[in-house]
């Protein structure tokens, strides 16, 4: 008997993987949580039927959501991760010895427990003494924070269902207030090929609040369309010009996707995206690389 799992990306498109077995299956208080073992991509974490991570390609997402903002910041000491209960973003943060405080706010404690058990390579950092975990709603948590973090990473699920509030202007205003004067925020912003509109809305919402907003891309084979995006917004830093070059080069010896050249090139957007973004009559590309 053959077992196949499909995540439908639209009524007409899906990603299908051949499965060895189902390892875990539970309805938590927040969502449906499943862990499958696939033949080619290792274990897969699904939330509400959507692929969150696979053992084989999770490094791309976690390295890119973490190292780009950290190397663009002059001297980050404190970081807040909203979501990210699997621990992959924490693992990457721990590669930066200068970080003194890593706070993780995850709404679903059962994601943390299941990943500790079934994804040890991803979740290994969650027990580090620098890491403080809170199981609560990030939207509520952030309201009480004032200039308390250098970097905030929004490592959420898709902008539908329970996570929708993590993509709204009111939340981004709270994120702005929670950041120090040189603060940077990064959010995952979906597949810009699958939905250019969603990506553009996130960009616009952040740029209505932050002085500098940009977007970068990465290739993640098990996410819809494979082309994934992130939006980075900062109070002062330029995401390319302020990259700490030597530091990024050294870091590149310990990563599988990120390096200083990828850091720069990831911000080069194809025309179907860059033409959506203009700033004072200048094209986005000229504006970013001027
Ligand atoms: N969060 C983003 C996953 C989005 C994938 N969407 C989908 N398969 N429809 C991943 C969290 C990893 N820490």
XYZ file of C-alpha atoms and ligand atoms in Angstrom:
303
model
C 0.000 0.000 0.000
C 1.262 3.484 -0.830
C 0.577 6.512 1.349
C 0.683 10.015 -0.115
C 0.116 13.385 1.557
C -1.031 16.421 -0.431
C -1.115 20.042 0.709
C -3.484 21.816 -1.620
C -2.154 25.278 -2.466
C -5.281 26.130 -4.432
C -8.219 24.080 -5.737
C -6.029 23.159 -8.736
C -2.489 22.886 -7.374
C -0.844 20.892 -4.612
C 2.396 19.476 -3.278
C 2.397 15.694 -2.862
C 4.899 13.667 -0.855
C 5.151 9.935 -0.387
C 4.773 9.044 3.278
C 6.222 6.202 5.333
C 3.993 6.696 8.335
C 2.111 9.138 10.518
C 4.066 9.751 13.723
C 1.792 12.097 15.640
C -1.747 13.364 15.255
C -3.461 15.674 17.732
C -5.982 18.459 17.939
C -4.504 21.048 20.310
C -6.444 23.938 21.813
C -5.279 26.081 18.843
C -4.995 23.863 15.768
C -4.573 20.435 14.203
C -0.977 19.235 14.689
C 0.390 16.329 12.629
C 3.844 14.896 12.142
C 4.488 12.650 9.155
C 7.572 10.836 8.022
C 8.184 11.201 4.297
C 10.557 9.289 2.063
C 12.438 12.213 0.537
C 12.035 15.137 2.945
C 12.319 13.417 6.325
C 9.850 14.313 9.052
C 7.249 16.966 8.279
C 5.405 19.204 10.729
C 1.900 20.157 9.633
C -0.330 22.733 11.289
C -3.924 22.667 10.099
C -2.749 20.532 7.180
C -0.107 23.030 5.972
C 3.604 22.193 5.780
C 5.473 24.232 8.400
C 8.844 22.503 8.275
C 10.479 19.445 6.802
C 13.775 18.084 8.068
C 15.371 18.465 4.662
C 14.647 22.096 3.793
C 13.880 23.885 7.094
C 17.407 25.346 7.166
C 16.631 27.700 4.279
C 13.723 29.392 6.019
C 15.323 29.505 9.465
C 18.682 30.820 8.301
C 17.135 33.483 6.103
C 14.620 34.764 8.640
C 17.356 35.005 11.293
C 20.735 35.948 9.839
C 19.602 38.722 7.493
C 18.239 40.993 10.261
C 20.952 40.069 12.764
C 23.848 40.886 10.438
C 22.124 44.107 9.285
C 21.898 45.388 12.873
C 24.968 47.167 14.325
C 25.071 45.297 17.651
C 21.984 43.270 18.586
C 21.695 42.072 22.178
C 18.043 41.179 22.541
C 15.677 39.380 20.223
C 12.022 38.454 20.323
C 10.619 35.609 18.241
C 6.860 35.497 17.818
C 5.716 32.009 16.827
C 8.589 29.686 15.949
C 7.659 27.019 18.498
C 9.615 24.409 16.516
C 12.834 26.106 17.678
C 14.511 26.478 14.267
C 14.820 30.255 14.526
C 16.152 29.943 18.096
C 18.795 27.467 16.891
C 20.003 30.009 14.323
C 19.945 32.893 16.854
C 22.236 30.863 19.104
C 24.942 31.062 16.415
C 25.293 34.733 17.441
C 27.302 34.841 20.651
C 26.581 38.560 21.127
C 22.875 37.977 21.729
C 22.212 38.076 25.465
C 18.469 37.585 25.499
C 16.328 35.398 23.234
C 12.617 35.469 24.067
C 10.173 33.183 22.275
C 6.444 33.777 22.469
C 4.498 30.847 21.027
C 0.735 30.542 21.312
C 0.627 26.728 21.211
C 2.694 24.923 23.864
C 1.952 21.581 22.244
C 3.950 22.590 19.149
C 6.968 23.135 21.413
C 6.493 19.783 23.193
C 6.004 17.811 19.971
C 9.031 19.396 18.273
C 11.231 18.765 21.318
C 10.288 15.125 21.029
C 10.255 14.530 17.265
C 12.552 17.222 15.789
C 15.596 17.294 18.103
C 17.863 18.799 15.412
C 15.501 21.737 15.000
C 14.459 22.267 18.618
C 17.809 21.654 20.341
C 18.242 25.341 21.280
C 14.972 25.601 23.192
C 16.656 24.387 26.388
C 19.507 26.909 26.228
C 19.698 29.197 29.314
C 19.641 32.339 27.122
C 16.211 31.347 25.805
C 13.071 32.309 27.661
C 9.871 30.691 26.416
C 6.399 32.051 27.035
C 3.315 30.232 25.913
C 0.952 33.078 25.143
C -0.547 35.145 22.346
C 2.162 37.313 20.738
C -0.384 40.012 19.911
C -1.203 40.491 23.596
C 2.400 40.089 24.768
C 3.785 42.796 22.494
C 1.375 45.444 23.780
C 3.214 45.590 27.096
C 6.677 46.023 25.553
C 8.360 49.400 25.142
C 11.815 49.719 23.530
C 12.760 46.338 24.853
C 14.185 44.509 21.802
C 16.790 45.098 19.090
C 15.233 42.613 16.692
C 11.791 41.059 16.383
C 11.230 38.030 14.153
C 7.670 37.089 13.253
C 7.919 33.377 12.514
C 4.249 32.686 11.965
C 1.921 30.469 9.995
C 0.145 31.720 6.853
C -1.821 34.995 7.038
C -5.126 33.145 7.261
C -6.967 31.833 10.314
C -5.404 32.286 13.778
C -2.290 34.173 12.566
C -4.115 36.897 10.655
C -3.604 39.511 13.401
C 0.176 39.133 13.044
C 0.008 40.829 9.634
C -2.089 43.877 10.567
C -1.091 47.497 11.008
C -2.093 47.739 14.665
C 0.197 44.830 15.502
C 3.076 46.351 13.498
C 2.648 49.598 15.433
C 3.042 47.630 18.668
C 6.124 45.949 17.187
C 7.547 49.392 16.362
C 7.035 50.503 19.961
C 8.619 47.326 21.312
C 11.808 47.929 19.307
C 14.811 49.978 20.402
C 15.906 53.024 18.373
C 17.965 50.917 15.923
C 15.366 48.145 15.838
C 14.635 45.787 12.962
C 11.610 43.559 12.373
C 11.337 40.688 9.911
C 8.224 38.760 9.030
C 7.706 35.848 6.697
C 5.398 37.157 3.976
C 4.251 34.121 2.048
C 4.823 33.175 -1.563
C 4.824 36.337 -3.692
C 4.177 34.133 -6.727
C 1.107 32.498 -5.222
C -0.229 35.783 -3.858
C 1.464 39.016 -4.868
C -1.392 40.833 -3.177
C -0.754 39.345 0.277
C 2.965 40.098 -0.001
C 2.248 43.679 -1.123
C -0.199 44.272 1.725
C 2.359 43.163 4.291
C 4.955 45.430 2.679
C 2.562 48.382 2.654
C 1.439 47.830 6.239
C 5.015 47.804 7.498
C 6.156 50.719 5.343
C 3.300 52.868 6.670
C 4.976 52.626 10.099
C 8.718 52.078 9.611
C 11.117 54.505 7.846
C 12.808 51.726 5.827
C 11.087 48.667 4.370
C 12.413 46.078 1.946
C 11.772 42.514 0.895
C 13.943 39.518 0.138
C 13.409 36.050 -1.294
C 14.529 32.475 -0.747
C 13.901 29.142 -2.394
C 11.974 26.728 -0.164
C 10.909 23.628 -2.117
C 8.102 22.428 0.161
C 6.314 25.797 0.480
C 3.689 26.889 -2.065
C 5.346 27.633 -5.443
C 8.813 27.244 -3.865
C 9.442 30.998 -4.038
C 9.204 32.484 -0.546
C 9.431 36.054 0.724
C 10.272 38.010 3.837
C 9.658 41.677 4.609
C 12.252 43.512 6.681
C 11.515 46.902 8.220
C 13.907 49.009 10.233
C 14.120 52.268 12.137
C 17.600 53.179 10.866
C 19.531 50.295 9.256
C 19.812 49.766 5.508
C 19.487 45.998 4.995
C 22.310 45.749 2.435
C 24.636 48.711 3.108
C 24.670 48.109 6.828
C 25.348 44.379 6.603
C 28.394 43.663 8.800
C 30.444 42.240 5.979
C 33.242 40.418 7.822
C 30.824 39.072 10.373
C 28.471 37.784 7.657
C 31.417 36.140 5.874
C 32.469 34.292 9.025
C 28.921 33.244 9.744
C 28.729 31.786 6.241
C 31.120 29.052 7.325
C 28.459 27.664 9.660
C 25.333 27.905 7.508
C 23.911 25.863 4.651
C 22.060 28.560 2.685
C 22.934 31.988 4.078
C 26.151 33.769 3.117
C 27.147 37.411 2.594
C 26.526 37.199 -1.176
C 23.069 35.658 -0.742
C 22.305 38.363 1.819
C 22.745 40.996 -0.890
C 21.299 39.148 -3.846
C 18.168 38.026 -2.001
C 16.959 41.654 -2.030
C 17.025 41.786 -5.851
C 13.415 41.358 -6.793
C 12.093 40.245 -10.183
C 10.204 42.915 -12.109
C 6.731 41.515 -11.467
C 7.391 42.330 -7.791
C 9.729 45.321 -7.893
C 7.383 47.289 -10.143
C 4.746 47.066 -7.413
C 7.027 49.079 -5.147
C 8.011 52.655 -5.790
C 9.384 55.261 -3.460
C 9.215 58.984 -4.263
C 8.914 58.203 -7.957
C 12.052 56.043 -7.871
C 11.885 52.365 -8.629
C 12.369 50.073 -5.693
C 15.603 48.626 -7.075
C 17.261 52.019 -7.644
C 16.087 53.133 -4.256
C 17.553 50.080 -2.494
C 20.851 49.966 -4.384
C 21.465 53.701 -4.953
N 6.181 29.289 9.017
C 5.821 29.589 7.678
C 5.264 28.414 6.952
C 4.319 28.774 5.902
C 4.122 27.649 4.967
N 2.863 27.713 4.354
C 2.271 26.664 3.747
N 2.824 25.508 3.685
N 1.091 26.860 3.202
C 7.090 28.232 9.255
C 7.479 28.162 10.690
C 8.813 27.556 10.827
N 9.432 27.938 12.053
